[in-house]
Coordinates of C-alpha atoms and ligand atoms in Angstrom, one line a residue:
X1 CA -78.0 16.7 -36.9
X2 CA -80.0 15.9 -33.8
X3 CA -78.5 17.8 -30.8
X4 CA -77.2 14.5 -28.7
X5 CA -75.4 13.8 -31.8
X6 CA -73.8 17.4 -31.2
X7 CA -73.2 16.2 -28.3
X8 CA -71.8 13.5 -29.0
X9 CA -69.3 14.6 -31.5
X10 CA -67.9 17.9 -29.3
X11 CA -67.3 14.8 -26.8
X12 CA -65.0 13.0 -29.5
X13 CA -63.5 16.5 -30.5
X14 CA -63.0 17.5 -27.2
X15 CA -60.5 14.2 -26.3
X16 CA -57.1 13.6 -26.5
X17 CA -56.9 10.7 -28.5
X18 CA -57.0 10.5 -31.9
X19 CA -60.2 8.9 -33.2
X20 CA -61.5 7.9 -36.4
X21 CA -64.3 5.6 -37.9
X22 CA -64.4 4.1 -41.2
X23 CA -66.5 2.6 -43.9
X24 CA -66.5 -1.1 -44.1
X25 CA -68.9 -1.1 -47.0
X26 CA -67.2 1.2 -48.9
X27 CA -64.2 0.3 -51.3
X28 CA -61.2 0.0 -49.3
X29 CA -62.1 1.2 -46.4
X30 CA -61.9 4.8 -46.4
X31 CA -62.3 6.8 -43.1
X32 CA -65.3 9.0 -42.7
X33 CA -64.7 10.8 -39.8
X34 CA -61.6 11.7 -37.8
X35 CA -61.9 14.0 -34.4
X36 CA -59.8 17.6 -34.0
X37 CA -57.0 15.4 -31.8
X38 CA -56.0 12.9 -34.6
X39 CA -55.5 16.0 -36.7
X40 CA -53.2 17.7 -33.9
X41 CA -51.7 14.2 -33.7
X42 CA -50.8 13.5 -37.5
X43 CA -50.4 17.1 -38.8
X44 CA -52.8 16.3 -41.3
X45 CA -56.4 18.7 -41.7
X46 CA -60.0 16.9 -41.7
X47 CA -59.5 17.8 -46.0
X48 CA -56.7 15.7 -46.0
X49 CA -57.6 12.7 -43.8
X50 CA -61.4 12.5 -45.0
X51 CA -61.8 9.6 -47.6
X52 CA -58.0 7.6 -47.4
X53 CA -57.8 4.4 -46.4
X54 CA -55.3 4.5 -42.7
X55 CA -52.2 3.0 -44.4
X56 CA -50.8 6.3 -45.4
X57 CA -49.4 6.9 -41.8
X58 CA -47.3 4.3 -42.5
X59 CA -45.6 6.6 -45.2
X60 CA -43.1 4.0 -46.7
X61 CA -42.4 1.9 -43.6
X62 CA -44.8 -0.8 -44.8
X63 CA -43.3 -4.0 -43.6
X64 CA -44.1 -3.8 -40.0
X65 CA -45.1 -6.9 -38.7
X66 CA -48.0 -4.9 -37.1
X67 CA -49.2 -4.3 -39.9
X68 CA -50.0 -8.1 -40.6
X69 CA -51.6 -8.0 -37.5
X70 CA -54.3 -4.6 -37.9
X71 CA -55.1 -6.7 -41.3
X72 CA -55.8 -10.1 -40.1
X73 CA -57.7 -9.0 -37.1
X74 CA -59.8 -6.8 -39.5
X75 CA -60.5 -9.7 -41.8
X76 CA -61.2 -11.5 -39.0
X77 CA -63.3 -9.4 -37.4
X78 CA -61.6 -8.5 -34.1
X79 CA -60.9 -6.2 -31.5
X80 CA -56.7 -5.3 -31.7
X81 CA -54.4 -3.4 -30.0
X82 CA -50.8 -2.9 -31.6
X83 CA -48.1 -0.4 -31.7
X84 CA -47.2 0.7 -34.8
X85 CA -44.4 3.5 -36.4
X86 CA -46.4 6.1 -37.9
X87 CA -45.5 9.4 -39.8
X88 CA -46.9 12.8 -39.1
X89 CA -47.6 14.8 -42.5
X90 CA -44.0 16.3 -41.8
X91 CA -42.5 13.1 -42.2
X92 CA -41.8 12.8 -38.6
X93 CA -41.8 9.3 -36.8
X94 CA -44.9 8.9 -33.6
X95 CA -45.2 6.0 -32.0
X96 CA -48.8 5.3 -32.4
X97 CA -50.8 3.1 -29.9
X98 CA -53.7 2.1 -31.5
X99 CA -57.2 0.5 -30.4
X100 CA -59.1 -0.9 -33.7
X101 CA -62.6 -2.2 -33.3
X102 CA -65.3 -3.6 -35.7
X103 CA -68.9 -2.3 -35.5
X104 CA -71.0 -4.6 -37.0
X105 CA -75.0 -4.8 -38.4
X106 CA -77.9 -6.6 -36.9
X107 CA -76.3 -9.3 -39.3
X108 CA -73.3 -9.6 -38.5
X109 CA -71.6 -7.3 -41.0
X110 CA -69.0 -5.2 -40.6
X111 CA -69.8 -1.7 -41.5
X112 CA -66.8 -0.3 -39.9
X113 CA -64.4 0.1 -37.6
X114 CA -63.3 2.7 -35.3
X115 CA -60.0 3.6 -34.7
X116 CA -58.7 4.8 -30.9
X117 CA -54.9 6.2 -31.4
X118 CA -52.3 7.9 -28.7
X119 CA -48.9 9.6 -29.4
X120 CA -46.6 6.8 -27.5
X121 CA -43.5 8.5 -28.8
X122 CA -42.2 9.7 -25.7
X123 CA -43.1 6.6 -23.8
X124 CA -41.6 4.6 -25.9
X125 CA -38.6 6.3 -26.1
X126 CA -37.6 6.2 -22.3
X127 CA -38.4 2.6 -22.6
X128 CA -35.9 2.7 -25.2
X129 CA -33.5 4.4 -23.0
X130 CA -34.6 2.6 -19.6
X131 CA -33.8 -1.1 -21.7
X132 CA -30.3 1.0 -23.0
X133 CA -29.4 1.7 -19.6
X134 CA -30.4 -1.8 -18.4
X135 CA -28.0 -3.5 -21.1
X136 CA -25.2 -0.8 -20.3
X137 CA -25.8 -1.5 -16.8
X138 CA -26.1 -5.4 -16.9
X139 CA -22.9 -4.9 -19.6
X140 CA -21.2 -2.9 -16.7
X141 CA -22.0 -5.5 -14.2
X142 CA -20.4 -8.5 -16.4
X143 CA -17.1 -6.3 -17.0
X144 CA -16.8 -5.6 -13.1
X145 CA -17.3 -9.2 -12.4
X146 CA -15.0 -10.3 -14.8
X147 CA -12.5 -7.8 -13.5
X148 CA -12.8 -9.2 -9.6
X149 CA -12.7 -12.2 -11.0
X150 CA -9.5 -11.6 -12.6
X151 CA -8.3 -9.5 -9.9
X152 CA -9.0 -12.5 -7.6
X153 CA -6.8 -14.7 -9.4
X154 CA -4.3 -12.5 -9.7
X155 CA -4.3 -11.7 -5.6
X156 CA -4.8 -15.4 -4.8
X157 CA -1.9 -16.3 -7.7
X158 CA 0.3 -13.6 -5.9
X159 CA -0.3 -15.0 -2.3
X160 CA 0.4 -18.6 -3.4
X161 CA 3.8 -17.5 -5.1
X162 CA 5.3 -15.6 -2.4
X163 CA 8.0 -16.9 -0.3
X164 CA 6.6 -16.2 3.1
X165 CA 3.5 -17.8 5.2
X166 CA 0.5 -15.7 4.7
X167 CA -2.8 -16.6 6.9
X168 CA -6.0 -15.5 7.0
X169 CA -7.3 -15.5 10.5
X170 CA -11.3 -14.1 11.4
X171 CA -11.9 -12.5 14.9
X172 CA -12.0 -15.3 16.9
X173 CA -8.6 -16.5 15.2
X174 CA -10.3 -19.5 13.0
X175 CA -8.3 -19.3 10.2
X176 CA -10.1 -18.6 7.1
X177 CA -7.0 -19.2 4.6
X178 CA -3.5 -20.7 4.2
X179 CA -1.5 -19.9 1.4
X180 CA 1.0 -22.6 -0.2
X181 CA 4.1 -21.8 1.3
X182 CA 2.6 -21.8 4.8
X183 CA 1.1 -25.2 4.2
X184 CA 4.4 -26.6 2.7
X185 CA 6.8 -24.9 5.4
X186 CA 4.6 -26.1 8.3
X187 CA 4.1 -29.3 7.0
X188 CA 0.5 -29.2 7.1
X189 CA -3.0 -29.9 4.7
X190 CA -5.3 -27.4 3.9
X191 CA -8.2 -29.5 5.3
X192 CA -5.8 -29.5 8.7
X193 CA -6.1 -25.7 8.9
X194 CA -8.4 -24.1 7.3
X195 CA -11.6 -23.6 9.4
X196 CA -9.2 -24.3 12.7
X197 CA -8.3 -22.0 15.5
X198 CA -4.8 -20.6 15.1
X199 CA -3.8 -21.9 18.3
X200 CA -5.3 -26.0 18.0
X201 CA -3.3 -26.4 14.7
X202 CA -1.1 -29.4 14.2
X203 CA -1.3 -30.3 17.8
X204 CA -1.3 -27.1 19.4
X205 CA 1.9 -26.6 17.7
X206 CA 1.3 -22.4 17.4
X207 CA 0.1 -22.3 20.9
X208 CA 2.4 -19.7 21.6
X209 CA 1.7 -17.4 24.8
X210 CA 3.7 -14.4 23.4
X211 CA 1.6 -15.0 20.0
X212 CA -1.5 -15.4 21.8
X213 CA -0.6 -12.5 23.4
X214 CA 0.0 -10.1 20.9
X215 CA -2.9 -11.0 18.5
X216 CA -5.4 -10.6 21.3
X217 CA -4.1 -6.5 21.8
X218 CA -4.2 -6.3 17.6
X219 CA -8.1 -6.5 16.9
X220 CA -8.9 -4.1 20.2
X221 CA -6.3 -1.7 19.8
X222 CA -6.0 -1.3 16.0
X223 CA -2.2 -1.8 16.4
X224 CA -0.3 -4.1 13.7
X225 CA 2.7 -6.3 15.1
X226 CA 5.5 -5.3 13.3
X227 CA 8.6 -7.5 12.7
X228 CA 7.9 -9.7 15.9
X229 CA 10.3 -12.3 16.6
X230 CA 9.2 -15.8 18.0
X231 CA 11.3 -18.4 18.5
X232 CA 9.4 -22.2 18.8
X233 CA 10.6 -25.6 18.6
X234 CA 7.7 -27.3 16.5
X235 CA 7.1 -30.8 16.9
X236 CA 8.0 -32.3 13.3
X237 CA 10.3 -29.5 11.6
X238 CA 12.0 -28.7 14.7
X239 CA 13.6 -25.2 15.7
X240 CA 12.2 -22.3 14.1
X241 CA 12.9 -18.5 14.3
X242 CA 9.9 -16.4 12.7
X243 CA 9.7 -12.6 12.2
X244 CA 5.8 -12.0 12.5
X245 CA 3.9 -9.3 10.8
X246 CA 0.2 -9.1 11.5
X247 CA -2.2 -6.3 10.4
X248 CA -5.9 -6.0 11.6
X249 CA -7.5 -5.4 7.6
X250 CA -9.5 -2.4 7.7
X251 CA -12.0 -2.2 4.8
X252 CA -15.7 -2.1 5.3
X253 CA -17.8 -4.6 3.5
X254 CA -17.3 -8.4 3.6
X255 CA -13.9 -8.5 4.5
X256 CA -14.4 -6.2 7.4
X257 CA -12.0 -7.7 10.8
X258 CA -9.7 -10.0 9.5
X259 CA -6.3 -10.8 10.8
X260 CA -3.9 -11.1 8.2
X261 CA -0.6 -12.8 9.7
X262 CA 2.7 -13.0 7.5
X263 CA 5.5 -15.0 9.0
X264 CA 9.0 -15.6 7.4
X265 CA 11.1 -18.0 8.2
X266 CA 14.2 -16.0 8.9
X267 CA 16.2 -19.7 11.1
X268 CA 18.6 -19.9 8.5
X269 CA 19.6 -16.2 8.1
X270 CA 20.1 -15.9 11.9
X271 CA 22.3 -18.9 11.7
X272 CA 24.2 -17.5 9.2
X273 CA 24.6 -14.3 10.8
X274 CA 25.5 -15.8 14.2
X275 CA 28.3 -17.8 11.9
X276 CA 28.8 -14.5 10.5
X277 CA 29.8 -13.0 13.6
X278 CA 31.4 -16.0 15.0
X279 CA 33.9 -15.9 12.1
X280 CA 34.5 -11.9 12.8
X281 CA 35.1 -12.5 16.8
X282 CA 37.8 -15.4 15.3
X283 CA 39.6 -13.6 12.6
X284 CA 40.1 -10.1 14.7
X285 CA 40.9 -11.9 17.7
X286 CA 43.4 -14.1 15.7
X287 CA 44.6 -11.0 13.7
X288 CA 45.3 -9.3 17.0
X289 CA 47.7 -11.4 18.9
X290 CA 50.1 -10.7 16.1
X291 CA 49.7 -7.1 15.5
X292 CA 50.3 -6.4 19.3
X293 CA 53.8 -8.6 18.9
X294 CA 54.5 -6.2 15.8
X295 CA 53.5 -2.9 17.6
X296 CA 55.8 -4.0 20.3
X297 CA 58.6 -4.6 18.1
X298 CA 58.0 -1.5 16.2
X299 CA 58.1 0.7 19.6
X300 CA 61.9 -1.6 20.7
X301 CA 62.9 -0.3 17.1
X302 CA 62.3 3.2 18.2
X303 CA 64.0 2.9 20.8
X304 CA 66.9 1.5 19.1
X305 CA 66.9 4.4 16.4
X306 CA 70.7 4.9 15.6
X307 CA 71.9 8.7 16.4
X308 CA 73.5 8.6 13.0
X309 CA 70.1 7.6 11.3
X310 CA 68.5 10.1 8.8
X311 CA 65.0 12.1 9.7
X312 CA 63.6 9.9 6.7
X313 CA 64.5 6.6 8.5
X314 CA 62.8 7.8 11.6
X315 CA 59.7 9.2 9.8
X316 CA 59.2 6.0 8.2
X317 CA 59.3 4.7 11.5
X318 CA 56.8 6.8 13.1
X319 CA 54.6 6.3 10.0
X320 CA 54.6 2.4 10.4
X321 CA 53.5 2.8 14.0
X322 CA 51.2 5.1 13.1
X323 CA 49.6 2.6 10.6
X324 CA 50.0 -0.2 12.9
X325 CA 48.0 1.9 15.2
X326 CA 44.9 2.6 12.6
X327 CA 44.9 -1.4 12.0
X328 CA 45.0 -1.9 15.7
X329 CA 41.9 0.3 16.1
X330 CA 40.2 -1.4 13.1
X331 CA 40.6 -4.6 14.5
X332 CA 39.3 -3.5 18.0
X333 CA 36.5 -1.7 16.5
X334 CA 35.8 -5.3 15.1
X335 CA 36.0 -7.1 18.1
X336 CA 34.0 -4.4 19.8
X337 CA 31.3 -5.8 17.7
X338 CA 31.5 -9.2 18.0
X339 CA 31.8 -8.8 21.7
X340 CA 27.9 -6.4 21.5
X341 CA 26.6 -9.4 19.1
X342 CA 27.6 -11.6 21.9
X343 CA 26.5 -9.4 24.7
X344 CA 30.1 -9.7 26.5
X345 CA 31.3 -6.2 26.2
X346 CA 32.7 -5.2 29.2
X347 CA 32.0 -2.0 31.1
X348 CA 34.7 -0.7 33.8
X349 CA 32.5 1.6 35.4
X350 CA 33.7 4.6 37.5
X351 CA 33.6 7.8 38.3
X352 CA 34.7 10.6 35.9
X353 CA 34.7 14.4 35.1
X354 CA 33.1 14.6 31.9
X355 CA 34.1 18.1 30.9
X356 CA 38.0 17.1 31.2
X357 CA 37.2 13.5 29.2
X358 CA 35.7 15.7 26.8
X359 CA 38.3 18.3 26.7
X360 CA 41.0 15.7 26.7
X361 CA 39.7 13.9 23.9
X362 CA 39.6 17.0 21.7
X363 CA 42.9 18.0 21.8
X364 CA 44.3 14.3 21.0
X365 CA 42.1 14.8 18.1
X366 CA 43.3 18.3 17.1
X367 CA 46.7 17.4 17.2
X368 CA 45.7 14.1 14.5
X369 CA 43.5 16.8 12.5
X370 CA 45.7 20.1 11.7
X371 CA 43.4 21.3 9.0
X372 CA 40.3 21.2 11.1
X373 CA 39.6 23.3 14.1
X374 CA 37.5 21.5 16.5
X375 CA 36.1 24.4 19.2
X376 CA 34.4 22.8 22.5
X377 CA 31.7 25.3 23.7
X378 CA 30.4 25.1 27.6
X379 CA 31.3 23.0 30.5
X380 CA 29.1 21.2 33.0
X381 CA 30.6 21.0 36.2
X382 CA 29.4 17.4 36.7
X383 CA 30.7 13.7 37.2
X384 CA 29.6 10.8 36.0
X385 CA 29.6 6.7 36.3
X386 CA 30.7 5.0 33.4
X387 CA 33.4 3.7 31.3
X388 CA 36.1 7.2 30.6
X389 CA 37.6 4.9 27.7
X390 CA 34.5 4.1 26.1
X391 CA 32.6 7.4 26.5
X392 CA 36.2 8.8 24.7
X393 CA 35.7 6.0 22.0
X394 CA 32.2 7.5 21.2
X395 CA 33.4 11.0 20.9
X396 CA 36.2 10.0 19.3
X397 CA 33.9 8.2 16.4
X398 CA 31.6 11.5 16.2
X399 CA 34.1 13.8 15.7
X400 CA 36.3 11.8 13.1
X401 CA 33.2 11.5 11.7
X402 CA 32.4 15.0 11.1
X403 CA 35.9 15.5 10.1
X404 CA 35.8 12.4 7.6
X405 CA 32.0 13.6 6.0
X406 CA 32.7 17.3 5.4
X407 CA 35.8 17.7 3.4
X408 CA 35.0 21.3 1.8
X409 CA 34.6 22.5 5.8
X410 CA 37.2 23.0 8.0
X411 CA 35.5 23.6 11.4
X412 CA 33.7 21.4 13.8
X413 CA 31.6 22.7 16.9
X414 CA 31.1 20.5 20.3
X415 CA 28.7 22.1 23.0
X416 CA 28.4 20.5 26.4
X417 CA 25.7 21.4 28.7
X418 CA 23.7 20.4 31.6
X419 CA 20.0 19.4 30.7
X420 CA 17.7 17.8 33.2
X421 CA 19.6 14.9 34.8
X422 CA 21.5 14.2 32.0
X423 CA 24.9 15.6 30.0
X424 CA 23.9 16.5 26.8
X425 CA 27.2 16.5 23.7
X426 CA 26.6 17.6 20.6
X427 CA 29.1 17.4 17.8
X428 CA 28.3 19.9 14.9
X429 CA 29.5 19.2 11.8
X430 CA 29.2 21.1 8.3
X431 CA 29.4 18.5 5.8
X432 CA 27.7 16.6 3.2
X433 CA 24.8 15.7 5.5
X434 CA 22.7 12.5 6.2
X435 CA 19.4 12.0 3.9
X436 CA 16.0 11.5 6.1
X437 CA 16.0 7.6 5.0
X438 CA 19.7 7.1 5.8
X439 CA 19.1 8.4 9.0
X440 CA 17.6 5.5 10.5
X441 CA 20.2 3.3 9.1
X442 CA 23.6 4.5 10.1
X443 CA 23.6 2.8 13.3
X444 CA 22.8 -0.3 12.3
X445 CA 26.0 -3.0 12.0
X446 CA 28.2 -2.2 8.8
X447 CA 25.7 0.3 7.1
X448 CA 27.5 2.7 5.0
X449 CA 25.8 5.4 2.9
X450 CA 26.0 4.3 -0.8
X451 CA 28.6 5.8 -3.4
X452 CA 30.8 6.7 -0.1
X453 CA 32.8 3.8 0.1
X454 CA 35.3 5.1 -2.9
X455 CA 35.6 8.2 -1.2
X456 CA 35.9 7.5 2.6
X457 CA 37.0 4.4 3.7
X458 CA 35.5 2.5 6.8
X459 CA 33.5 -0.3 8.1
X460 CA 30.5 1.3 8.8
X461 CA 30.7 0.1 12.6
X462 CA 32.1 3.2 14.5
X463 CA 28.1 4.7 14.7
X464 CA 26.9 0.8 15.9
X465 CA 29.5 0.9 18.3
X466 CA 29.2 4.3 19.7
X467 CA 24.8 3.8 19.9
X468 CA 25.2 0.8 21.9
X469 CA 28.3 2.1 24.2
X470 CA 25.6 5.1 24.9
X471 CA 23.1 2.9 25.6
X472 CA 25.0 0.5 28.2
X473 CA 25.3 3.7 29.7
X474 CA 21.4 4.6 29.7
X475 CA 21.6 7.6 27.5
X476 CA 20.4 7.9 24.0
X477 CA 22.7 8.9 21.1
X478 CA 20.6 10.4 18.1
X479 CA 21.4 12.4 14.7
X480 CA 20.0 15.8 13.2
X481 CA 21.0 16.6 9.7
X482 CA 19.8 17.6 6.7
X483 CA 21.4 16.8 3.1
X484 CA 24.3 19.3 2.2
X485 CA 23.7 21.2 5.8
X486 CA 25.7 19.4 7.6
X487 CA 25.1 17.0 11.0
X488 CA 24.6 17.6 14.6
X489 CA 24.9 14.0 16.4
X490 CA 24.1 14.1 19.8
X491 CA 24.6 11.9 23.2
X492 CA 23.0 12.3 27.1
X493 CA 24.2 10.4 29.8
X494 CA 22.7 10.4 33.1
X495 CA 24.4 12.7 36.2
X496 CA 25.8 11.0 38.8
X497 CA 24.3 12.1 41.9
X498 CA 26.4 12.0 45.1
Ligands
LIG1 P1 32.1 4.5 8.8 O1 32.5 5.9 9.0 O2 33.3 3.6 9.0 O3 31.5 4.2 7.5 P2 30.1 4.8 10.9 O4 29.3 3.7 11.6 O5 30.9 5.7 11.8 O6 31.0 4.0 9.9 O7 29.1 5.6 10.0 C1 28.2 5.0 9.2 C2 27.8 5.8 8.0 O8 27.1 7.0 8.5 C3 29.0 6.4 7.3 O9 29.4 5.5 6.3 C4 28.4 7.7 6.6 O10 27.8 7.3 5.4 C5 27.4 8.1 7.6 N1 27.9 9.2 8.5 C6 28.4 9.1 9.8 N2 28.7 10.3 10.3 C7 28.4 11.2 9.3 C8 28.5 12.6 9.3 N3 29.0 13.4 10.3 N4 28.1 13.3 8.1 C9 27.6 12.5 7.1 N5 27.5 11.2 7.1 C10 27.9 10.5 8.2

């Protein structure tokens, strides 16, 4: 062998792809030289290799189209490139990328063709999983969009059901969308609001300063309106009284500042409850004139009690006024609330020593309430300017409260003190206690903790009553308690200063 040829065939040995070269002239093509890399590649020794026609990498997996290809482009004569499943002498699938070309004589024939091949395995698998990951990904994609999709429709199907007005408003109030009830309460077409400004709908018919007002402080301040009433006469549907609810909507992303605005339509449940209360100023009032005639008549009967008479008779007659006296106070207590619904309670302001009121009001009490003992702790030394009666009608409610709500107790504490500028009353009770959700319910009109009406009777106005008497009188009236611990309600009024 000459030396280039040496030379030559340490080159071929020393590369990393497989090569080999064949016989064209021979019977089947058998390959007559393969370098040290196509053995490291297959698994099979130069013994092994020398003399077979290619085809036995393909082991058994003979009907690649590939395969069609390497054989036309070899009867044809022609460069190829293809890549083809191949198995090492262990039996082990490579990828095979594989370069064939012809050499040919100074006639044209093909003597034989040399073979360029490279282990593609591991490309070939991340393309694998690169395409998997695309398909999962683009499979992914699909799901998600069918979900928004859905989710959208079920939003949008949820908006258009409701029974209240739900708009969509963007920063500079153009409203962006109108659900179904807000087009059919209002009278309006979509094409007439949507893209609009709030305030140059249907004639300028929601130009409303307080609105206007309060929507301008939501987007700056972050602050929703809560439970906003507006009262408007619109031109077509007339009177309406709205509770508004508008939220600045948070989320980044495309829906970033927007104004959502929900109004209900609360006209007709204000005219019912102004009925409502109509009907209970009437009926106590009407009630009233007659029970007064019958507590007179009841007090000349007392009078006339004969000497002869039995303790029973008499009892029985002290019992009836008694219970004449409990409807009276219903009834007033009643009234009381029509007249604060109405804003006609009276006040007969005047001066008054609070710790005598106080003191004065107990013992009444104690002597209705045997079983409990009702203990006043400090004394204030001050006068104030308000109604005695009233004040007395507040106390009065707290602490036949705290008698009524603690039946396994038997004690209930009252502390006066000076704090600040104000009077400060506590009654302390050890009863059943009020939950943390009940406790911003009890003053509200006709509340009554559930499951208590069995137990205690009432008309879950004596708290209503006593909150708005305090207030009328600038102080606050407020409740501690905790469930099973027992209550603490509390009032201040403000000091007189002479
Ligand atoms: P009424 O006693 O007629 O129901 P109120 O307005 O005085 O009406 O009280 C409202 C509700 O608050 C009561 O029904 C009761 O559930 C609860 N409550 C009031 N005072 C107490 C108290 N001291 N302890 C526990 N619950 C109370």
């Amino acid at each position: 062998m000459s030396d280039l040829l040496n030379i030559y065939i340490q080159a071929l040995d020393s590369a990393n792809s497989g090569i080999i070269i064949t016989d064209n002239t021979q019977r089947d093509n058998p390959i007559i030289y393969c370098n040290k890399a196509f053995e490291k590649i297959t698994g099979y020794s130069h013994d092994q290799i020398i003399g077979h026609n290619c085809r036995f990498l393909q082991a058994q997996d003979r009907s690649q189209d590939e395969r069609f290809l390497i054989k036309s482009c070899i009867e044809q004569g022609k460069d190829c490139r293809v890549e083809i499943r191949n198995y090492k002498k262990n039996g082990k699938l490579f990828w095979n990328e594989l370069y064939i070309s012809p050499v040919k004589n100074e006639k044209g024939e093909i003597t034989n063709f040399i073979g360029v091949q490279n282990d593609i395995t591991d490309r070939k698998k991340s393309e694998h999983e690169l395409r998997e990951e695309k398909s999962s990904i683009e499979k992914k994609i699909l799901e998600r969009t069918k979900e928004l999709v859905e989710s959208e429709a079920f939003l949008s199907s949820i908006i258009q059901t409701v029974r209240e007005s739900l708009l969509v408003l963007d920063t500079n109030y153009i409203v962006l969308s109108a659900n179904n009830h807000f087009l059919n309460s209002f009278k309006v077409s979509k094409e007439e609001t949507v893209g609009k400004l709030l305030f140059e709908l249907g004639n300028h018919q929601w130009n409303i300063e307080t609105l206007k007002e309060l929507l301008t402080k939501i987007l700056p301040t972050n602050n929703p309106v809560i439970d906003y009433e507006v009262e408007h006469v619109f031109p077509h549907i007339g009177k309406k009284v709205m509770l508004l609810n508008a939220y600045r909507i948070e989320f980044e992303g495309q829906y970033k500042d927007r104004i959502l605005i929900a109004i209900e339509d609360i006209t007709e449940k204000k005219e019912t409850d102004r009925r409502k209360d109509d009907f209970l100023s009437i009926a106590s009032h009407e009630l009233k004139t007659p029970l007064t005639t019958i507590k007179g008549l009841i007090q000349i009967l007392q009078r006339m009690v004969p000497p002869d008479s039995s303790d029973k008779f008499e009892n029985t007659l002290d019992k009836v006024a008694m219970y004449v006296d409990r409807l009276n106070d219903l009834i007033s207590d009643l009234l009381d609330t029509s007249k604060i619904q109405s804003g006609n309670i009276e006040l007969h302001k005047e001066e008054f020593d609070i710790d005598s009121a106080i003191a004065e009001t107990i013992d009444n009490l104690s002597l209705a309430a045997p079983n409990h003992t009702i203990t006043l702790n400090g004394k204030t030394g001050v006068a104030i300017m308000g109604d005695e009666l009233q004040i007395s009608q507040v106390l009065n409610n707290l602490i036949s409260n705290a008698i009524k709500y603690s039946p396994g107790s038997d004690k209930v504490d009252v502390y006066i003190s000076k704090v600040g500028n104000f009077v400060k009353v506590s009654v302390r009770d050890y009863g059943m206690g009020i939950s943390a959700q009940d406790k911003s319910k009890i003053f509200e009109r006709f509340f009554r903790v559930r499951d208590i009406q069995k137990k205690f009777p009432g008309l879950g106005i004596g708290l209503y009553i006593s909150h708005e008497i305090i207030a009328n009188h600038n102080g606050t009236l407020w409740v501690e308690s905790e469930i099973g611990e027992g209550s603490t309600f509390s009032f201040t009024l403000p000091i007189l200063n002479k």
